[in-house]
Every structure is written in C-alpha cells, then in structure tokens.
PDB file of C-alpha atoms in Angstrom:
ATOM      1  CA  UNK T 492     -84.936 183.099 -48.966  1.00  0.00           C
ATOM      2  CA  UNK T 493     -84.653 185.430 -45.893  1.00  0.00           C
ATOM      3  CA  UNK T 494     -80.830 185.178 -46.136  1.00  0.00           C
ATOM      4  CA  UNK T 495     -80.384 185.789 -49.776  1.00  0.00           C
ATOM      5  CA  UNK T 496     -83.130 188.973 -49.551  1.00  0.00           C
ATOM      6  CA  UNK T 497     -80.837 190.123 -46.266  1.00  0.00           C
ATOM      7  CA  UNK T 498     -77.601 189.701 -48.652  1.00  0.00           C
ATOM      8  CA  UNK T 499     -79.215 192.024 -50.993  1.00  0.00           C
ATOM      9  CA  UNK T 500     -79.918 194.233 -48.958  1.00  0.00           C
ATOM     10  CA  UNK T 501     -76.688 195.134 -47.357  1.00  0.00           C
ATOM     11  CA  UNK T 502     -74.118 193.052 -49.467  1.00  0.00           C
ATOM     12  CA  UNK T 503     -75.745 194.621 -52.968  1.00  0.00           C
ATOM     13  CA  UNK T 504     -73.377 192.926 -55.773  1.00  0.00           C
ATOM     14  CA  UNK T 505     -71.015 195.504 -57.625  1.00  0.00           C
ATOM     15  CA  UNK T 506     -69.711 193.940 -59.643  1.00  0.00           C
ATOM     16  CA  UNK T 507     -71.022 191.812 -62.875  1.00  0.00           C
ATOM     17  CA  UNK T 508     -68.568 188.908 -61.280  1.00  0.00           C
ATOM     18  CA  UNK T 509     -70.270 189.416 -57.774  1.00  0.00           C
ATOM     19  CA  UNK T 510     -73.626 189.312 -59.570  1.00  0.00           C
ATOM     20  CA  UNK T 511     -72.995 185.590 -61.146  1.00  0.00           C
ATOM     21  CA  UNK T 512     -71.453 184.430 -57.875  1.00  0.00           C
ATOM     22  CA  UNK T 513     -74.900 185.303 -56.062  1.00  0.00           C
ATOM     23  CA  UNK T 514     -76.579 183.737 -59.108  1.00  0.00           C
ATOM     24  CA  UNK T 515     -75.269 180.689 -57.965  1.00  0.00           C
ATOM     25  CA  UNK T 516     -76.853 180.802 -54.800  1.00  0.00           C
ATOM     26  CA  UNK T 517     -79.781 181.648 -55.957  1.00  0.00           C
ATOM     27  CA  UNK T 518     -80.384 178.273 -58.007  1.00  0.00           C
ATOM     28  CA  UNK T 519     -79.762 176.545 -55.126  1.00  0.00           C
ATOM     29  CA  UNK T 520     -82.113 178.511 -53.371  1.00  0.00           C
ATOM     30  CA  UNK T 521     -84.587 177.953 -56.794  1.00  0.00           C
ATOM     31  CA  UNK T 522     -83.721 174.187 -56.416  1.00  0.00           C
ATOM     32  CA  UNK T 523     -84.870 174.285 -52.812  1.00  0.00           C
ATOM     33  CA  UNK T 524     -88.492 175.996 -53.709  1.00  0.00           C
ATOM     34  CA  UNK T 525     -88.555 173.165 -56.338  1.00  0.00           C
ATOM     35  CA  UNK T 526     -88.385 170.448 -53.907  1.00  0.00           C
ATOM     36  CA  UNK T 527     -90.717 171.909 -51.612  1.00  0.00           C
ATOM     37  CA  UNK T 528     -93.358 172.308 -54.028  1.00  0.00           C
ATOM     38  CA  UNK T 529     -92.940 169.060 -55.655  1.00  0.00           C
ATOM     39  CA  UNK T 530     -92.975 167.120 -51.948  1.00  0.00           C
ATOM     40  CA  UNK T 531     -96.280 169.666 -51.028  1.00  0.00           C
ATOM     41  CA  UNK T 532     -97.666 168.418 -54.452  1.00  0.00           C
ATOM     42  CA  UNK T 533     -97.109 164.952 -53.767  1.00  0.00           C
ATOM     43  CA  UNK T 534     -98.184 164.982 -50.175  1.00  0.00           C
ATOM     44  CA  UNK T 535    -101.701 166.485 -51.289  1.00  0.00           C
ATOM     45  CA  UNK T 536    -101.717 163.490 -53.943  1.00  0.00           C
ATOM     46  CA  UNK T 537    -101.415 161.201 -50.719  1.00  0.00           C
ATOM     47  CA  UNK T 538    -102.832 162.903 -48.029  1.00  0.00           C
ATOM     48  CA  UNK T 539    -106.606 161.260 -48.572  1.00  0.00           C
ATOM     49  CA  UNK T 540    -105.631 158.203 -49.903  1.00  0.00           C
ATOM     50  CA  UNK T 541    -107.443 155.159 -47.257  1.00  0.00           C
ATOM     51  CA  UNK T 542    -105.861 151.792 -46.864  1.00  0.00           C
ATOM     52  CA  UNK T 543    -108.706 149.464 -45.889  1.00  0.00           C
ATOM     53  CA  UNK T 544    -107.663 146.776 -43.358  1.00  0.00           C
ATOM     54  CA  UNK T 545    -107.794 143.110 -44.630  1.00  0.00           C
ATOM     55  CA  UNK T 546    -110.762 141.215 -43.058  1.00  0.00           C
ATOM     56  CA  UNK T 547    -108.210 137.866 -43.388  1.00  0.00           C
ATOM     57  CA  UNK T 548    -105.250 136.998 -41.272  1.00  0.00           C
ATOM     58  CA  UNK T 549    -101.683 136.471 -42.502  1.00  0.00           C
ATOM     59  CA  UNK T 550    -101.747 132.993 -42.364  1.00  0.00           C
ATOM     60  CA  UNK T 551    -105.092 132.819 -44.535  1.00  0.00           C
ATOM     61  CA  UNK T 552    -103.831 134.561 -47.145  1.00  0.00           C
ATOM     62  CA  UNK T 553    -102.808 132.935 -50.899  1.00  0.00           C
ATOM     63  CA  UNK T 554    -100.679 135.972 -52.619  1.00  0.00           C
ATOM     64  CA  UNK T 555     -99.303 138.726 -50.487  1.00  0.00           C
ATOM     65  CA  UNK T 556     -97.369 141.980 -51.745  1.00  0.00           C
ATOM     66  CA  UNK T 557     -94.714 143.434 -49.783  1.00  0.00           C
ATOM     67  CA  UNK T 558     -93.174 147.582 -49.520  1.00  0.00           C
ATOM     68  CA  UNK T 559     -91.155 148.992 -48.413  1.00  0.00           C
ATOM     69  CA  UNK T 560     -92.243 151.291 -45.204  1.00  0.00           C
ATOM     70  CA  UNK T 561     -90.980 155.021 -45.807  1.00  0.00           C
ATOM     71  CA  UNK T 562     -89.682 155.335 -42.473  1.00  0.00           C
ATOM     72  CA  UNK T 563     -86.295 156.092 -40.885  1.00  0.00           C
ATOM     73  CA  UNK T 564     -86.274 152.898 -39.004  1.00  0.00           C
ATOM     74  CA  UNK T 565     -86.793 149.827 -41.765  1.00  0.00           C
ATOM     75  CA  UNK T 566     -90.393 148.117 -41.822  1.00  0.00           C
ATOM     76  CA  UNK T 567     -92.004 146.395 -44.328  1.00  0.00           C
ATOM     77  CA  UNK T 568     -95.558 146.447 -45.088  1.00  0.00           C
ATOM     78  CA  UNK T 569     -97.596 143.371 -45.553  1.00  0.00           C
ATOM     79  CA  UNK T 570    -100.832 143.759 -48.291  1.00  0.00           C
ATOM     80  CA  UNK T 571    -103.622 141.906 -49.911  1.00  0.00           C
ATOM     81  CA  UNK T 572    -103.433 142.271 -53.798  1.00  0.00           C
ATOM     82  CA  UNK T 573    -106.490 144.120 -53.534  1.00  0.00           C
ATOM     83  CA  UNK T 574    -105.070 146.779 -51.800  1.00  0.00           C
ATOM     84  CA  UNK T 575    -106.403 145.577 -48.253  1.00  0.00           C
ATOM     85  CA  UNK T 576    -103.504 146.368 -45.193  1.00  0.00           C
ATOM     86  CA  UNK T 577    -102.905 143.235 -43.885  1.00  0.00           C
ATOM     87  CA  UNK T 578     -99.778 143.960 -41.177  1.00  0.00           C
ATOM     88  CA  UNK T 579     -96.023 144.529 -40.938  1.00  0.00           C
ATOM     89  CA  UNK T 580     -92.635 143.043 -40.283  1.00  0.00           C
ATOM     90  CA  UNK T 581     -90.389 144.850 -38.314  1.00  0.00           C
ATOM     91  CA  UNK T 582     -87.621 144.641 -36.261  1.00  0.00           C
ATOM     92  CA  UNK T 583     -88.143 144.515 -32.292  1.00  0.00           C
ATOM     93  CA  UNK T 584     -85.343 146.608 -31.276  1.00  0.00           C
ATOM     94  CA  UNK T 585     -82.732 148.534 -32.438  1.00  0.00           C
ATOM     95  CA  UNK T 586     -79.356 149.360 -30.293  1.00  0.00           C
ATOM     96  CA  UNK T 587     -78.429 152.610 -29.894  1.00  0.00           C
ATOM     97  CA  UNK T 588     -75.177 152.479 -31.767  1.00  0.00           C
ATOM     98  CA  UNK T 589     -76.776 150.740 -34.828  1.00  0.00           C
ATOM     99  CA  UNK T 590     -78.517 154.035 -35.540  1.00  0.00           C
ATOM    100  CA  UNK T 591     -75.647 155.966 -37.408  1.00  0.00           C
ATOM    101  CA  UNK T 592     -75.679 152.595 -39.647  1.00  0.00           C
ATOM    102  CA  UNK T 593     -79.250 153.817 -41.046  1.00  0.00           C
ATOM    103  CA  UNK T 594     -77.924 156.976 -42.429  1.00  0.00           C
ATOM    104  CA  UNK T 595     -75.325 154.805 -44.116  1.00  0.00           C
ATOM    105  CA  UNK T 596     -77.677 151.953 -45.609  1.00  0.00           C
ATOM    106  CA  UNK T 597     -80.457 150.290 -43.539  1.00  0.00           C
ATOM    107  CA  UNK T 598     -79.560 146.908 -45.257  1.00  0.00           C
ATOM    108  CA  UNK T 599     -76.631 146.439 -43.069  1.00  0.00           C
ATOM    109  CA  UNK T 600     -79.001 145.874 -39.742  1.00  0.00           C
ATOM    110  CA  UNK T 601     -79.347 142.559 -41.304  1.00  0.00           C
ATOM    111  CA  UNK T 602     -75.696 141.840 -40.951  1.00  0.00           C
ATOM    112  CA  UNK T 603     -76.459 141.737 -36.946  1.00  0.00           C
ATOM    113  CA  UNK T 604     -78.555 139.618 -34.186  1.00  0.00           C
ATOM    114  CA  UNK T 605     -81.481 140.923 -34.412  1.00  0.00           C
ATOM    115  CA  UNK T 606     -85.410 139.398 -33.309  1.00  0.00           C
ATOM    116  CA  UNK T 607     -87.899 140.543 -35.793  1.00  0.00           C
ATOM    117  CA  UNK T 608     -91.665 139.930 -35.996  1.00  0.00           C
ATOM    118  CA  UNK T 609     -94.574 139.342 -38.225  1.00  0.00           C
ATOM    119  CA  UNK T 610     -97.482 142.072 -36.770  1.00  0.00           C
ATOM    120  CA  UNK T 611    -101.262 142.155 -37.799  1.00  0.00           C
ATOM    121  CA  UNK T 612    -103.446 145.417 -38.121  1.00  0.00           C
ATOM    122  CA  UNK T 613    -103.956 145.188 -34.805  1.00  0.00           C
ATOM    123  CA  UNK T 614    -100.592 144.310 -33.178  1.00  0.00           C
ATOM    124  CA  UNK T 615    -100.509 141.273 -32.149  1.00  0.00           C
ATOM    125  CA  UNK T 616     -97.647 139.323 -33.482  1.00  0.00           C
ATOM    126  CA  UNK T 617     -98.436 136.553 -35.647  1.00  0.00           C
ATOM    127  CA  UNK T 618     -94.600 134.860 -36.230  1.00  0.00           C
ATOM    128  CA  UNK T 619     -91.289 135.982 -35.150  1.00  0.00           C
ATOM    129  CA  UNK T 620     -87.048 134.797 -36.268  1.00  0.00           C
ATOM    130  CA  UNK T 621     -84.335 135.532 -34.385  1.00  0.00           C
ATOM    131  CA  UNK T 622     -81.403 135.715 -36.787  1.00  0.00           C
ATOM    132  CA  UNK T 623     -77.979 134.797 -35.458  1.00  0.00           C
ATOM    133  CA  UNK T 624     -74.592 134.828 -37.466  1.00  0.00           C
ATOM    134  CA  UNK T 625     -73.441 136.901 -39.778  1.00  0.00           C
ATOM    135  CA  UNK T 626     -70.739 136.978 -43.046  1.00  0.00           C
ATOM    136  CA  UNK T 627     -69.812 133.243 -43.320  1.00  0.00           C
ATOM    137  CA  UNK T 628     -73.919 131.688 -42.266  1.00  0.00           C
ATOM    138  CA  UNK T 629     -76.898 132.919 -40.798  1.00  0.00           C
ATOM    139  CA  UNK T 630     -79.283 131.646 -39.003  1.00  0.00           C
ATOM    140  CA  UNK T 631     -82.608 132.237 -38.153  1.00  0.00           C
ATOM    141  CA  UNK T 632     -84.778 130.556 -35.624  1.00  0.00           C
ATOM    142  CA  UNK T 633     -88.179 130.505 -36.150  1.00  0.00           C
ATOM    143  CA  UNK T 634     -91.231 130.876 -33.469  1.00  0.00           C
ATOM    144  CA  UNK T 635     -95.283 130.305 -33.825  1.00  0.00           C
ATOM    145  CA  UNK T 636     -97.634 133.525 -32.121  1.00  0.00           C
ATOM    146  CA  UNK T 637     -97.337 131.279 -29.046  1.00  0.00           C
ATOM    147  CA  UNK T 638     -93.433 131.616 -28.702  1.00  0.00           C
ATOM    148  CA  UNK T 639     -93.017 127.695 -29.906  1.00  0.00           C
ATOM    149  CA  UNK T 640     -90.232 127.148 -31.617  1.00  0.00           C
ATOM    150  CA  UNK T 641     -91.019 126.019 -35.589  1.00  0.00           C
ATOM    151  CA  UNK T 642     -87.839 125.516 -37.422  1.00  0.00           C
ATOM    152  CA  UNK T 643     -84.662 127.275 -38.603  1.00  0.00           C
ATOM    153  CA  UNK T 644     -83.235 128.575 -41.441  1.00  0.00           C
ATOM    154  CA  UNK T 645     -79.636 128.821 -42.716  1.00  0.00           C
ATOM    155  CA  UNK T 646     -78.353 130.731 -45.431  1.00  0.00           C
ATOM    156  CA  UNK T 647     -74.290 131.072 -46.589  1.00  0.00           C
ATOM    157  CA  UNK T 648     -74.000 135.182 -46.472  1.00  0.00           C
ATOM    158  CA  UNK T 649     -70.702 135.211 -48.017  1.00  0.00           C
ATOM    159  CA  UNK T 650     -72.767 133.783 -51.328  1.00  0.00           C
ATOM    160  CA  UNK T 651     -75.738 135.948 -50.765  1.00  0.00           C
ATOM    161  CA  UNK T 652     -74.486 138.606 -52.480  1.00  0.00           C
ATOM    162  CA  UNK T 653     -75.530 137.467 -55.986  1.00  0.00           C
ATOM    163  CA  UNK T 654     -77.181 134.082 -55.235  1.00  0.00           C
ATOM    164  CA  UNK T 655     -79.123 133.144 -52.150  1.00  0.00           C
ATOM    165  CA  UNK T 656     -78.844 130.101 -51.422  1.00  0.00           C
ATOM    166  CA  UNK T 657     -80.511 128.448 -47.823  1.00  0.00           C
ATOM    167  CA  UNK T 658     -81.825 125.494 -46.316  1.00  0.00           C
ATOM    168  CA  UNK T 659     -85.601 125.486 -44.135  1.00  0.00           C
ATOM    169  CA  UNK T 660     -85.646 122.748 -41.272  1.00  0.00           C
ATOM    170  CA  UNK T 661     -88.692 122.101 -39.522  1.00  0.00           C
ATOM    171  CA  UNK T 662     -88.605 121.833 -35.371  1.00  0.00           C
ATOM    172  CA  UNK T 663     -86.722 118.218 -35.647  1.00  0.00           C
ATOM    173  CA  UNK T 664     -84.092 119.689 -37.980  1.00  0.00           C
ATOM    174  CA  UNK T 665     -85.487 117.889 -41.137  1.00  0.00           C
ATOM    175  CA  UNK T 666     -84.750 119.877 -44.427  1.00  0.00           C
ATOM    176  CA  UNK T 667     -88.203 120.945 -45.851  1.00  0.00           C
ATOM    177  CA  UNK T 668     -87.178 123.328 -48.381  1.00  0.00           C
ATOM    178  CA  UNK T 669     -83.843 124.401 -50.213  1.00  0.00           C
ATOM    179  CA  UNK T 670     -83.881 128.067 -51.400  1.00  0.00           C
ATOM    180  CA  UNK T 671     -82.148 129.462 -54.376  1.00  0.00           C
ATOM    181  CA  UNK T 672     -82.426 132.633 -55.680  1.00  0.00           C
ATOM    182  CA  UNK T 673     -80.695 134.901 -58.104  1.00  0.00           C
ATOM    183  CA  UNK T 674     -80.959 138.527 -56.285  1.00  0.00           C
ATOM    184  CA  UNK T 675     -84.479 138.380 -56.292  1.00  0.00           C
ATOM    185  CA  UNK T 676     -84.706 139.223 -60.067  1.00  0.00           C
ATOM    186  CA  UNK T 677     -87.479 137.891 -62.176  1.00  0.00           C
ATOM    187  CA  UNK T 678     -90.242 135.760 -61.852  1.00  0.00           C
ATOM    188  CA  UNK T 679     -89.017 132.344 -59.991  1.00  0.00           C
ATOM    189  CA  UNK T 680     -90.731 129.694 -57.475  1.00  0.00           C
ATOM    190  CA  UNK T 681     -89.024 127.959 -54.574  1.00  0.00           C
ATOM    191  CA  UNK T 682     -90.077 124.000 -55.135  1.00  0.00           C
ATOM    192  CA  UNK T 683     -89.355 120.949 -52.416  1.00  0.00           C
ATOM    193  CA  UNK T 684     -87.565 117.990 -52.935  1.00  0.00           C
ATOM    194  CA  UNK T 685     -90.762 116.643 -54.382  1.00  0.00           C
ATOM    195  CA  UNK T 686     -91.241 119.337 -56.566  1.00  0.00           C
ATOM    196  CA  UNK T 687     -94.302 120.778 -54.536  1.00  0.00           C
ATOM    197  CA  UNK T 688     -94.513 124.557 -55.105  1.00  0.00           C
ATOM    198  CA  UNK T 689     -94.094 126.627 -51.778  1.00  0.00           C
ATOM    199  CA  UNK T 690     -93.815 130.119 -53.398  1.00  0.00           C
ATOM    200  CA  UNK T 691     -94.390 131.915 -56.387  1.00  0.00           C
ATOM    201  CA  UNK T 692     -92.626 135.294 -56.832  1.00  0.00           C
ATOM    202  CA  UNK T 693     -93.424 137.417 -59.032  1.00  0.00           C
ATOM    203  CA  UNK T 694     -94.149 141.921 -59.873  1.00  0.00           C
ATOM    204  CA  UNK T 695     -97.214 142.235 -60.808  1.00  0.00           C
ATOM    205  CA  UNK T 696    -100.199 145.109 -60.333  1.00  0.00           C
ATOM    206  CA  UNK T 697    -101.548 146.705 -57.250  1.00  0.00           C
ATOM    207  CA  UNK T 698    -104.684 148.940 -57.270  1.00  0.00           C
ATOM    208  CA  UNK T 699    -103.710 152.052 -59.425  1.00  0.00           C
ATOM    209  CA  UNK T 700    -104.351 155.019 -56.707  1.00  0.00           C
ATOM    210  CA  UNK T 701    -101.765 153.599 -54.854  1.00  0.00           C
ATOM    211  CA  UNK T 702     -98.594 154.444 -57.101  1.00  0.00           C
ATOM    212  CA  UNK T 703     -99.411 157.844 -55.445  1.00  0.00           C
ATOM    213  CA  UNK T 704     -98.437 156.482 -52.153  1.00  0.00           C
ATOM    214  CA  UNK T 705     -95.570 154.268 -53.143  1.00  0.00           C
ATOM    215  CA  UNK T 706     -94.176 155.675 -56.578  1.00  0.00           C
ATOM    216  CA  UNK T 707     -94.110 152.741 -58.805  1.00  0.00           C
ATOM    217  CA  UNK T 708     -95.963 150.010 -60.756  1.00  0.00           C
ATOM    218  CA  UNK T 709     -94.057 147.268 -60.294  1.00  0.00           C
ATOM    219  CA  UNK T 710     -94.651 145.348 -57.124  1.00  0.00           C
ATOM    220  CA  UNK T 711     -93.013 142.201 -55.507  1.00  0.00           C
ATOM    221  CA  UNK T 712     -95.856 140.159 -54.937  1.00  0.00           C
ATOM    222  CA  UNK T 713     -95.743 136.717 -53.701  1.00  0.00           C
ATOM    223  CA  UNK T 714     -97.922 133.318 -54.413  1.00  0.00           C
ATOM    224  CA  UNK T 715     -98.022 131.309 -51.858  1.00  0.00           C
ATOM    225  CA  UNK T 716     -99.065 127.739 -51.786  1.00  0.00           C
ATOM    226  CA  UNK T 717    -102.306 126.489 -50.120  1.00  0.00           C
ATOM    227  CA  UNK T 718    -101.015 122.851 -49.706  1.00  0.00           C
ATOM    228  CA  UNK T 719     -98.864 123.233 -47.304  1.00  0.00           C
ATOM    229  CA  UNK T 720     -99.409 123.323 -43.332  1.00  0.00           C
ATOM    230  CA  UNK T 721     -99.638 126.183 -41.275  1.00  0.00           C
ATOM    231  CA  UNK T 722     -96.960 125.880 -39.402  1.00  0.00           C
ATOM    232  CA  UNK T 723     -95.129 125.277 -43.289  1.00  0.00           C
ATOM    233  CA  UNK T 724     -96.365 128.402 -43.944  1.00  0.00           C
ATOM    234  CA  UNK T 725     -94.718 130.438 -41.103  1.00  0.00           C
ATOM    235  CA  UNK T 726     -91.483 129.014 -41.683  1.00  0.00           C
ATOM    236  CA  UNK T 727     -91.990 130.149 -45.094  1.00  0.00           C
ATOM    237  CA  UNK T 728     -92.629 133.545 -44.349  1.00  0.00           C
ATOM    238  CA  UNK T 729     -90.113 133.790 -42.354  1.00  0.00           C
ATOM    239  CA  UNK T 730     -87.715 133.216 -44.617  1.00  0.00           C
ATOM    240  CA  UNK T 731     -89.469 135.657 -47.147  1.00  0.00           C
ATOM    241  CA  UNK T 732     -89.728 138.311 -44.428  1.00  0.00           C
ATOM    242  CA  UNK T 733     -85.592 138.219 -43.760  1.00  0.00           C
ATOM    243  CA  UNK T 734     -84.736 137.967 -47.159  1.00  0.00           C
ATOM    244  CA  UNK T 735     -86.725 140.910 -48.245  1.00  0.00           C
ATOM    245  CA  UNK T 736     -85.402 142.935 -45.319  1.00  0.00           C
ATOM    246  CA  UNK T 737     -82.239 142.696 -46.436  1.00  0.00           C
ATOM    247  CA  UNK T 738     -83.091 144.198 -49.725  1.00  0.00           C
ATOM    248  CA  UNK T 739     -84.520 147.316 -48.243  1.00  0.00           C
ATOM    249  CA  UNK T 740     -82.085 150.297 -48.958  1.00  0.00           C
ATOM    250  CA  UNK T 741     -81.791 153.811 -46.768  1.00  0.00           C
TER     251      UNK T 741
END
C-alpha cells in the first residue's frame, strides 16, 4: 500500500493507458488486503478454540482420528473422536538438505530413511519405525516405548502409487497381517488370514467447533480392534502412522 500511495504521488498516471496499467497493480494489491482479512478472520475463529488432552493412552484407545499438523515440517496429530488430543507422530530428524524438498511436496520425505515416532501429550514416545528402502520396497522396523524391537513391515513402493499393498511380521518374522489398500479411498478394513478385523477405516464426524481449526468435515478416522495384543496393536499403528504420512501434501 505504501508503494502504490508513493507511485501516486510522484509517478501520477497521464495517461488513460498508464491509468489501467496501475489498475492492475492495484488488484493485486486489493487481492493482498483480501487475504489478510480473510486469514485475520479465520485466526479470530481459532484463536480460543481449547483442545482438551485425552485422559487415555494411545494404546487404550478403540477409534482414533488423524490430521494433518499445519506446520512447515510434516506432523500428524493423533485424536479421540470426542475431540480429546491424544499425541502426535512425527519425524525425529530432518537433514539439512531435505528441507528445500518441503517447499516442493512434504510427501517425498517418505521416499528416504527416516526414524519416526509415536508421542503422547506429554512427550514421551509411545512406538517408533525406522523405515529403510525406497522405490522398489520399503521397510519399516518397528520398536515398543522400551526400544524392543516388535516386527517389520514391507510394502512394494513401485505399486504404492495406486494400490498399497504390504506385509506385517511380528519379531520372529511371521506374517500377521497382509495390507491392501486402494489410495486410501473409501470405507475399507484390513482383515488377517483368519479373517479377524485389525482396522476399520473410515471419514466420519469430529466435534463441530473444530472445522474452524482444521477446515473440513470429513475426517479419516480409524477403528481399531480390541482383540488383538498390545504389542499387535503397535505394529498396527505403525503401519497406519507411515502410510498416512505419506499422504500428507506441502
């Protein structure tokens, strides 16, 4: 604004051309205030909203809904369907030359090594993966709070890009669970061998004064089975945790 008054003032259009050139830059100047006042408006929407903090741990929990962090580094944040915080997953470091690579799309951090971890409310890391590999298989090798080693994952990347297909071993390298999964579309459940439910996907409803905060009412929200073991249940959301990382989008 302080430019285009300045212009006025000692470059004062002549011409009726000169005029319509400077109109120009005055939309973009107009499109400018626009943003700012929508992004104030919505800000005020959000300012007072208060997250309560889950009184349950990860591991206790029977649905969970996952979002996307708005942050320049990728995160995703872990809630009950109540609305109560629960935790994050997010990755435990970052080189420096991977940086210009979040400008570009934040999705292709997944394509790397990288060690990632499941945090509570408080901080203290309740799972972790290291993912290996990249383009033809990935792997991921999965570890309890304790650092014990529970299992790994492997997933073909070259036939990720429209189905995901992957195979969970447990710590003796026994296959638990194949994974299949058409981009993430839909409703769909990931069954065993013996057709035991593990997971239940699904986008459902999350408490309305929170489509303030996140913009939508559509939320990926995720059943997960109470007969399985708890160390079943981190290997599991492990998996879910990568897979939905590599969704997120710059």
């Amino acid at each position: 604004m302080l430019v285009a008054v300045g212009w006025l003032i000692f470059q004062t259009p002549e011409s009726s051309r000169e005029w319509w050139e400077l109109l120009f830059f005055l939309l973009l100047i107009g499109l400018s205030i626009s943003i700012i006042a929508i992004s104030r408006s919505h800000y005020h929407k959000v300012k007072d909203i208060e997250i309560p903090h889950s009184r349950k741990q990860l591991l206790e929990l029977k649905e969970l809904v996952i979002k996307k962090d708005a942050a320049f580094v990728p995160r995703l944040l872990l809630f009950e369907k109540s609305g109560g915080f629960v935790g994050n997953v997010e990755m435990t470091s970052i080189k420096w030359w991977m940086y210009p690579l979040l400008l570009r799309d934040a999705s292709l951090l997944t394509l790397f090594p990288m060690t990632y971890r499941f945090l509570c409310d408080d901080g203290k890391t309740q799972l972790s993966f290291r993912k290996t590999g990249w383009l033809k298989q990935s792997k991921l090798e999965i570890f309890s709070a304790e650092n014990n080693m529970l299992g790994t994952y492997i997933q073909a990347e070259l036939k990720a890009i429209i189905n995901i297909k992957g195979k969970l071993y447990n710590e003796r390298q026994e296959l638990i669970l194949p994974i299949q999964a058409s981009g993430f579309s839909g409703s769909f459940s990931w069954n065993d061998q013996q057709e035991r439910r593990w997971a239940y996907f699904y986008n459902g409803m999350f408490p309305h004064e929170y489509t303030h905060l996140f913009r939508d009412m559509q939320n990926d929200i995720v059943e997960l089975s109470g007969d399985i073991s708890e160390e079943d249940k981190i290997r599991l959301l492990a998996v879910i945790g990568y897979l939905f990382f590599t969704r997120i989008k710059s």
